[in-house]
mmCIF file of C-alpha atoms in Angstrom:
data_model
loop_
_atom_site.group_PDB
_atom_site.id
_atom_site.type_symbol
_atom_site.label_atom_id
_atom_site.label_comp_id
_atom_site.label_asym_id
_atom_site.label_seq_id
_atom_site.Cartn_x
_atom_site.Cartn_y
_atom_site.Cartn_z
ATOM 1 C CA MET A 12 -18.921 24.755 35.774
ATOM 2 C CA VAL A 13 -19.050 21.236 37.239
ATOM 3 C CA GLU A 14 -20.510 21.140 40.732
ATOM 4 C CA ARG A 15 -20.272 18.245 43.125
ATOM 5 C CA TRP A 16 -22.239 15.870 40.932
ATOM 6 C CA ASP A 17 -21.659 12.181 40.883
ATOM 7 C CA ALA A 18 -18.946 10.926 38.521
ATOM 8 C CA ASP A 19 -21.312 9.579 35.865
ATOM 9 C CA GLU A 20 -23.268 12.785 35.468
ATOM 10 C CA ALA A 21 -20.187 15.016 35.607
ATOM 11 C CA LEU A 22 -18.256 12.968 33.074
ATOM 12 C CA THR A 23 -21.271 12.789 30.762
ATOM 13 C CA GLN A 24 -21.391 16.596 30.786
ATOM 14 C CA LEU A 25 -17.618 16.877 30.168
ATOM 15 C CA TYR A 26 -17.744 14.226 27.464
ATOM 16 C CA HIS A 27 -20.523 15.896 25.482
ATOM 17 C CA ALA A 28 -18.971 19.338 25.832
ATOM 18 C CA HIS A 29 -15.312 18.527 25.089
ATOM 19 C CA TYR A 30 -14.958 15.121 23.426
ATOM 20 C CA ALA A 31 -14.638 16.435 19.858
ATOM 21 C CA SER A 32 -12.041 19.068 20.723
ATOM 22 C CA LEU A 33 -10.027 16.542 22.764
ATOM 23 C CA VAL A 34 -10.057 14.090 19.841
ATOM 24 C CA ARG A 35 -8.871 16.848 17.472
ATOM 25 C CA MET A 36 -6.074 17.724 19.893
ATOM 26 C CA ALA A 37 -5.043 14.072 20.278
ATOM 27 C CA SER A 38 -5.223 13.563 16.522
ATOM 28 C CA LEU A 39 -2.817 16.451 16.006
ATOM 29 C CA LEU A 40 -0.488 14.957 18.597
ATOM 30 C CA VAL A 41 -0.437 11.349 17.366
ATOM 31 C CA GLY A 42 -1.385 11.813 13.713
ATOM 32 C CA HIS A 43 -4.043 9.104 13.605
ATOM 33 C CA GLY A 44 -7.763 9.639 14.211
ATOM 34 C CA GLY A 45 -8.581 6.143 15.441
ATOM 35 C CA GLU A 46 -5.749 6.151 17.932
ATOM 36 C CA ALA A 47 -6.729 9.660 19.048
ATOM 37 C CA GLU A 48 -10.271 8.508 19.834
ATOM 38 C CA GLU A 49 -8.908 5.619 21.898
ATOM 39 C CA LEU A 50 -6.628 7.949 23.843
ATOM 40 C CA VAL A 51 -9.502 10.278 24.705
ATOM 41 C CA GLN A 52 -11.790 7.432 25.697
ATOM 42 C CA ASP A 53 -9.058 5.930 27.904
ATOM 43 C CA ALA A 54 -8.543 9.318 29.540
ATOM 44 C CA PHE A 55 -12.257 9.575 30.362
ATOM 45 C CA VAL A 56 -12.270 6.052 31.808
ATOM 46 C CA ALA A 57 -9.244 6.881 33.971
ATOM 47 C CA MET A 58 -10.903 10.079 35.112
ATOM 48 C CA HIS A 59 -14.056 8.213 36.062
ATOM 49 C CA ARG A 60 -12.005 5.974 38.346
ATOM 50 C CA ARG A 61 -10.312 8.967 40.001
ATOM 51 C CA TRP A 62 -13.238 11.391 40.064
ATOM 52 C CA ARG A 63 -13.697 11.302 43.835
ATOM 53 C CA ARG A 64 -9.991 12.122 44.357
ATOM 54 C CA LEU A 65 -10.235 15.424 42.495
ATOM 55 C CA ALA A 66 -9.849 18.348 44.859
ATOM 56 C CA GLU A 67 -12.122 20.477 42.693
ATOM 57 C CA PRO A 68 -14.555 18.922 40.208
ATOM 58 C CA ALA A 69 -14.118 22.051 38.087
ATOM 59 C CA THR A 70 -10.592 20.868 37.310
ATOM 60 C CA GLY A 71 -11.998 17.820 35.514
ATOM 61 C CA LEU A 72 -11.414 19.263 32.046
ATOM 62 C CA ALA A 73 -7.802 20.158 32.856
ATOM 63 C CA TYR A 74 -7.289 16.664 34.265
ATOM 64 C CA VAL A 75 -8.703 14.870 31.225
ATOM 65 C CA ARG A 76 -6.791 17.186 28.857
ATOM 66 C CA GLN A 77 -3.511 16.402 30.668
ATOM 67 C CA ALA A 78 -4.375 12.693 30.634
ATOM 68 C CA VAL A 79 -4.862 12.823 26.845
ATOM 69 C CA ILE A 80 -1.525 14.613 26.401
ATOM 70 C CA ASN A 81 0.269 12.071 28.602
ATOM 71 C CA ARG A 82 -1.314 9.162 26.740
ATOM 72 C CA ALA A 83 -0.329 10.728 23.399
ATOM 73 C CA ARG A 84 3.266 11.060 24.591
ATOM 74 C CA SER A 85 3.242 7.470 25.736
ATOM 75 C CA ALA A 86 1.806 6.302 22.399
ATOM 76 C CA LEU A 87 4.494 8.208 20.485
ATOM 77 C CA ARG A 88 7.248 6.771 22.703
ATOM 78 C CA HIS A 89 5.846 3.294 22.141
ATOM 79 C CA ARG A 90 5.679 3.876 18.391
ATOM 80 C CA GLY A 91 9.332 4.990 18.425
ATOM 81 C CA VAL A 92 10.424 1.879 20.314
ATOM 82 C CA VAL A 93 8.499 -0.349 17.922
ATOM 83 C CA ASP A 94 10.043 1.393 14.905
ATOM 84 C CA ARG A 95 13.568 1.084 16.307
ATOM 85 C CA ASN A 96 13.125 -2.590 17.101
ATOM 86 C CA ARG A 97 11.242 -3.648 13.994
ATOM 87 C CA PRO A 98 12.953 -6.684 12.490
ATOM 88 C CA GLU A 99 14.395 -6.190 9.062
ATOM 89 C CA VAL A 100 12.618 -8.019 6.295
ATOM 90 C CA ALA A 101 14.802 -10.785 4.997
ATOM 91 C CA PRO A 102 15.493 -10.513 1.281
ATOM 92 C CA ASP A 103 14.001 -13.140 -0.955
ATOM 93 C CA ILE A 104 16.485 -15.965 -1.070
ATOM 94 C CA PRO A 105 16.325 -18.251 -4.082
ATOM 95 C CA SER A 106 15.598 -21.882 -3.390
ATOM 96 C CA ALA A 107 18.314 -24.499 -3.693
ATOM 97 C CA GLU A 108 16.855 -25.611 -7.017
ATOM 98 C CA GLU A 109 16.851 -22.068 -8.392
ATOM 99 C CA SER A 110 20.435 -21.523 -7.241
ATOM 100 C CA ALA A 111 21.559 -24.792 -8.801
ATOM 101 C CA ALA A 112 19.796 -23.993 -12.084
ATOM 102 C CA ALA A 113 21.260 -20.486 -12.172
ATOM 103 C CA ASN A 114 24.736 -21.849 -11.459
ATOM 104 C CA GLU A 115 24.330 -24.455 -14.181
ATOM 105 C CA THR A 116 23.168 -21.839 -16.675
ATOM 106 C CA ARG A 117 26.004 -19.481 -15.722
ATOM 107 C CA THR A 118 28.551 -22.285 -16.161
ATOM 108 C CA ALA A 119 27.104 -23.206 -19.571
ATOM 109 C CA ILE A 120 27.227 -19.561 -20.734
ATOM 110 C CA LEU A 121 30.808 -19.103 -19.552
ATOM 111 C CA THR A 122 31.846 -22.337 -21.250
ATOM 112 C CA ALA A 123 30.138 -21.262 -24.495
ATOM 113 C CA ILE A 124 31.840 -17.849 -24.361
ATOM 114 C CA GLY A 125 35.161 -19.520 -23.625
ATOM 115 C CA ASN A 126 34.833 -21.605 -26.801
ATOM 116 C CA LEU A 127 34.351 -18.558 -29.062
ATOM 117 C CA PRO A 128 37.084 -17.146 -31.242
ATOM 118 C CA GLN A 129 39.124 -14.532 -29.371
ATOM 119 C CA ARG A 130 37.688 -11.420 -31.095
ATOM 120 C CA GLN A 131 34.060 -12.527 -30.585
ATOM 121 C CA ARG A 132 34.784 -13.381 -26.944
ATOM 122 C CA GLU A 133 36.415 -9.967 -26.388
ATOM 123 C CA VAL A 134 33.479 -8.113 -27.968
ATOM 124 C CA LEU A 135 30.877 -10.019 -25.929
ATOM 125 C CA VAL A 136 32.789 -9.579 -22.669
ATOM 126 C CA LEU A 137 33.265 -5.843 -23.238
ATOM 127 C CA ARG A 138 29.626 -5.415 -24.304
ATOM 128 C CA TYR A 139 27.744 -7.559 -21.771
ATOM 129 C CA TYR A 140 30.057 -7.691 -18.767
ATOM 130 C CA LEU A 141 31.541 -4.191 -18.865
ATOM 131 C CA ASP A 142 28.471 -2.651 -20.574
ATOM 132 C CA LEU A 143 30.578 -0.662 -23.038
ATOM 133 C CA SER A 144 29.037 0.971 -26.090
ATOM 134 C CA GLU A 145 29.913 -0.155 -29.607
ATOM 135 C CA SER A 146 32.144 2.862 -30.164
ATOM 136 C CA ASP A 147 33.985 2.254 -26.853
ATOM 137 C CA ILE A 148 34.526 -1.382 -27.799
ATOM 138 C CA ALA A 149 35.766 -0.356 -31.228
ATOM 139 C CA ASP A 150 38.260 2.052 -29.625
ATOM 140 C CA ALA A 151 39.396 -0.546 -27.066
ATOM 141 C CA LEU A 152 39.991 -3.251 -29.670
ATOM 142 C CA GLY A 153 41.191 -0.993 -32.474
ATOM 143 C CA ILE A 154 38.479 -2.101 -34.905
ATOM 144 C CA GLY A 155 35.560 -0.354 -36.595
ATOM 145 C CA PRO A 156 32.031 -0.164 -35.168
ATOM 146 C CA GLY A 157 30.753 -2.357 -38.029
ATOM 147 C CA SER A 158 33.220 -5.080 -37.031
ATOM 148 C CA VAL A 159 32.035 -4.821 -33.419
ATOM 149 C CA LYS A 160 28.429 -5.399 -34.553
ATOM 150 C CA SER A 161 29.466 -8.307 -36.754
ATOM 151 C CA HIS A 162 31.565 -10.019 -34.035
ATOM 152 C CA ALA A 163 28.800 -9.480 -31.450
ATOM 153 C CA SER A 164 26.152 -10.948 -33.734
ATOM 154 C CA ARG A 165 28.239 -14.010 -34.644
ATOM 155 C CA GLY A 166 29.303 -14.515 -31.026
ATOM 156 C CA LEU A 167 25.727 -14.370 -29.691
ATOM 157 C CA SER A 168 24.548 -16.779 -32.379
ATOM 158 C CA ALA A 169 27.302 -19.237 -31.472
ATOM 159 C CA VAL A 170 26.516 -18.988 -27.736
ATOM 160 C CA ARG A 171 22.777 -19.524 -28.399
ATOM 161 C CA ALA A 172 23.493 -22.538 -30.574
ATOM 162 C CA THR A 173 25.803 -24.052 -27.933
ATOM 163 C CA LEU A 174 23.208 -23.524 -25.191
ATOM 164 C CA GLU A 175 20.422 -25.050 -27.286
ATOM 165 C CA ARG A 176 22.521 -28.127 -28.016
ATOM 166 C CA SER A 177 23.293 -28.609 -24.311
ATOM 167 C CA ARG A 178 19.593 -28.661 -23.325
#
């Protein structure tokens, strides 16, 4: 197919005849159209540099096809190395002010809960720290579900009032 033309003319012929199919092949290999186009273009540039070293100009298509495959393999290896060595994103760390405010709030809440009558404190701890349902709290404390609701309501009101006074 390709006689002993000069490199420019021969590669122009190969390019027009096979570029689209080489890009499709590379795209299937690397999974990205833009990268596939770059691989094919790089393969043609490399072939242009080595054209005179080809034993048979007719093997130009096989050469450029193999060059695209090798470049695709290299791109996939590089992608794998990048993925394995990608730094982990650090979690958002609260500022010192946010940590201090949260600690202050937590201390105020615990103090307010500690000042509640025993039954209200027990209900709030079981409800909000152990996330138990009203019926589970009633069973654990040996009281009725209505009493659980009443103690929870009074306890929350007392904690809110204490927190509002401390602001």
